[in-house]
PDB file of C-alpha atoms in Angstrom:
ATOM      1  CA  UNK A   1      19.304 -12.885   3.956  1.00  0.00           C
ATOM      2  CA  UNK A   2      21.608 -14.728   6.405  1.00  0.00           C
ATOM      3  CA  UNK A   3      24.259 -15.192   3.698  1.00  0.00           C
ATOM      4  CA  UNK A   4      24.049 -11.517   2.755  1.00  0.00           C
ATOM      5  CA  UNK A   5      24.443 -10.460   6.382  1.00  0.00           C
ATOM      6  CA  UNK A   6      27.435 -12.699   7.044  1.00  0.00           C
ATOM      7  CA  UNK A   7      29.221 -12.003   3.741  1.00  0.00           C
ATOM      8  CA  UNK A   8      28.669  -8.245   3.489  1.00  0.00           C
ATOM      9  CA  UNK A   9      27.653  -7.054   6.983  1.00  0.00           C
ATOM     10  CA  UNK A  10      25.417  -4.333   5.512  1.00  0.00           C
ATOM     11  CA  UNK A  11      24.279  -1.551   7.805  1.00  0.00           C
ATOM     12  CA  UNK A  12      21.378  -0.902   5.426  1.00  0.00           C
ATOM     13  CA  UNK A  13      19.233  -3.077   3.140  1.00  0.00           C
ATOM     14  CA  UNK A  14      16.114  -1.639   1.515  1.00  0.00           C
ATOM     15  CA  UNK A  15      13.474  -3.396  -0.551  1.00  0.00           C
ATOM     16  CA  UNK A  16      11.827  -0.872  -2.859  1.00  0.00           C
ATOM     17  CA  UNK A  17       9.862  -0.607  -6.067  1.00  0.00           C
ATOM     18  CA  UNK A  18       6.646  -2.415  -6.908  1.00  0.00           C
ATOM     19  CA  UNK A  19       7.106  -5.159  -4.288  1.00  0.00           C
ATOM     20  CA  UNK A  20       7.549  -2.591  -1.508  1.00  0.00           C
ATOM     21  CA  UNK A  21       4.619  -0.497  -2.776  1.00  0.00           C
ATOM     22  CA  UNK A  22       2.387  -3.539  -3.073  1.00  0.00           C
ATOM     23  CA  UNK A  23       1.609  -3.117  -6.764  1.00  0.00           C
ATOM     24  CA  UNK A  24       3.889  -5.839  -8.142  1.00  0.00           C
ATOM     25  CA  UNK A  25       2.761  -8.023 -10.993  1.00  0.00           C
ATOM     26  CA  UNK A  26       3.262 -11.794 -11.125  1.00  0.00           C
ATOM     27  CA  UNK A  27       6.686 -11.549 -12.783  1.00  0.00           C
ATOM     28  CA  UNK A  28       7.934  -8.337 -11.140  1.00  0.00           C
ATOM     29  CA  UNK A  29      11.471  -8.488  -9.846  1.00  0.00           C
ATOM     30  CA  UNK A  30      12.539  -7.626  -6.327  1.00  0.00           C
ATOM     31  CA  UNK A  31      14.425  -4.319  -6.098  1.00  0.00           C
ATOM     32  CA  UNK A  32      17.014  -4.294  -3.304  1.00  0.00           C
ATOM     33  CA  UNK A  33      19.459  -1.575  -2.277  1.00  0.00           C
ATOM     34  CA  UNK A  34      22.429  -2.765  -0.209  1.00  0.00           C
ATOM     35  CA  UNK A  35      24.985  -0.583   1.567  1.00  0.00           C
ATOM     36  CA  UNK A  36      28.247  -2.244   2.590  1.00  0.00           C
ATOM     37  CA  UNK A  37      31.879  -1.377   3.245  1.00  0.00           C
ATOM     38  CA  UNK A  38      32.724  -4.528   1.289  1.00  0.00           C
ATOM     39  CA  UNK A  39      31.754  -2.790  -1.960  1.00  0.00           C
ATOM     40  CA  UNK A  40      34.544  -0.206  -1.726  1.00  0.00           C
ATOM     41  CA  UNK A  41      37.085  -2.383  -3.530  1.00  0.00           C
ATOM     42  CA  UNK A  42      34.689  -3.969  -6.023  1.00  0.00           C
ATOM     43  CA  UNK A  43      33.874  -2.412  -9.399  1.00  0.00           C
ATOM     44  CA  UNK A  44      30.322  -1.028  -9.703  1.00  0.00           C
ATOM     45  CA  UNK A  45      29.124  -3.598 -12.283  1.00  0.00           C
ATOM     46  CA  UNK A  46      30.784  -6.499 -10.456  1.00  0.00           C
ATOM     47  CA  UNK A  47      29.036  -5.857  -7.116  1.00  0.00           C
ATOM     48  CA  UNK A  48      25.594  -7.304  -7.933  1.00  0.00           C
ATOM     49  CA  UNK A  49      27.189 -10.244  -9.705  1.00  0.00           C
ATOM     50  CA  UNK A  50      29.174 -11.099  -6.572  1.00  0.00           C
ATOM     51  CA  UNK A  51      26.148 -10.732  -4.298  1.00  0.00           C
ATOM     52  CA  UNK A  52      24.087 -13.045  -6.515  1.00  0.00           C
ATOM     53  CA  UNK A  53      26.883 -15.638  -6.531  1.00  0.00           C
ATOM     54  CA  UNK A  54      27.811 -15.329  -2.842  1.00  0.00           C
ATOM     55  CA  UNK A  55      24.197 -15.442  -1.672  1.00  0.00           C
ATOM     56  CA  UNK A  56      23.034 -18.060  -4.193  1.00  0.00           C
ATOM     57  CA  UNK A  57      20.168 -15.892  -5.429  1.00  0.00           C
ATOM     58  CA  UNK A  58      18.035 -17.825  -7.905  1.00  0.00           C
ATOM     59  CA  UNK A  59      15.154 -15.519  -8.741  1.00  0.00           C
ATOM     60  CA  UNK A  60      14.556 -12.100 -10.289  1.00  0.00           C
ATOM     61  CA  UNK A  61      16.349  -9.561  -8.163  1.00  0.00           C
ATOM     62  CA  UNK A  62      17.583  -6.130  -9.197  1.00  0.00           C
ATOM     63  CA  UNK A  63      20.427  -5.089  -6.896  1.00  0.00           C
ATOM     64  CA  UNK A  64      21.865  -1.647  -6.244  1.00  0.00           C
ATOM     65  CA  UNK A  65      25.082  -1.994  -4.262  1.00  0.00           C
ATOM     66  CA  UNK A  66      26.733   1.051  -2.687  1.00  0.00           C
ATOM     67  CA  UNK A  67      29.653   1.713  -0.388  1.00  0.00           C
ATOM     68  CA  UNK A  68      28.514   3.930   2.526  1.00  0.00           C
ATOM     69  CA  UNK A  69      30.042   7.137   1.147  1.00  0.00           C
ATOM     70  CA  UNK A  70      28.450   6.526  -2.278  1.00  0.00           C
ATOM     71  CA  UNK A  71      25.078   5.969  -0.631  1.00  0.00           C
ATOM     72  CA  UNK A  72      25.390   9.195   1.369  1.00  0.00           C
ATOM     73  CA  UNK A  73      26.231  11.140  -1.786  1.00  0.00           C
ATOM     74  CA  UNK A  74      23.453   9.513  -3.855  1.00  0.00           C
ATOM     75  CA  UNK A  75      20.768  10.030  -1.203  1.00  0.00           C
ATOM     76  CA  UNK A  76      21.164  13.799  -1.657  1.00  0.00           C
ATOM     77  CA  UNK A  77      20.603  13.596  -5.421  1.00  0.00           C
ATOM     78  CA  UNK A  78      17.330  13.155  -7.265  1.00  0.00           C
ATOM     79  CA  UNK A  79      17.076   9.620  -8.504  1.00  0.00           C
ATOM     80  CA  UNK A  80      16.582   6.012  -7.612  1.00  0.00           C
ATOM     81  CA  UNK A  81      18.243   6.160  -4.185  1.00  0.00           C
ATOM     82  CA  UNK A  82      15.899   8.938  -3.072  1.00  0.00           C
ATOM     83  CA  UNK A  83      12.952   6.919  -4.381  1.00  0.00           C
ATOM     84  CA  UNK A  84      14.164   3.826  -2.560  1.00  0.00           C
ATOM     85  CA  UNK A  85      14.414   5.784   0.685  1.00  0.00           C
ATOM     86  CA  UNK A  86      10.951   7.305   0.228  1.00  0.00           C
ATOM     87  CA  UNK A  87       9.071   4.102  -0.595  1.00  0.00           C
ATOM     88  CA  UNK A  88      11.391   1.384   0.627  1.00  0.00           C
ATOM     89  CA  UNK A  89      11.122  -1.108   3.433  1.00  0.00           C
ATOM     90  CA  UNK A  90      14.201  -1.163   5.672  1.00  0.00           C
ATOM     91  CA  UNK A  91      15.182  -4.763   6.381  1.00  0.00           C
ATOM     92  CA  UNK A  92      17.807  -3.777   8.947  1.00  0.00           C
ATOM     93  CA  UNK A  93      16.510  -1.511  11.721  1.00  0.00           C
ATOM     94  CA  UNK A  94      18.434   1.721  12.131  1.00  0.00           C
ATOM     95  CA  UNK A  95      20.030   2.312  15.526  1.00  0.00           C
TER      96      UNK A  95
END
């Protein structure tokens, strides 16, 4: 988490899915949604790759990486972002 915070300065990080709900199986991955201004100039498919490399992530993590305006748009739509907000655990307290 410290590397993520220093590299991407995210205003929002949510853990969601089976780990957040408490029904994960032994080999379940960790679902993480990250919001950062740093993602604006990075292609959608490249974002999680960069986070994994920059933060030296070595275990099963599924990353959703959004620029703030993308996150705001997606949170109004039905889908995974709404689910993450409903069931997720916020790792960065909101002001």
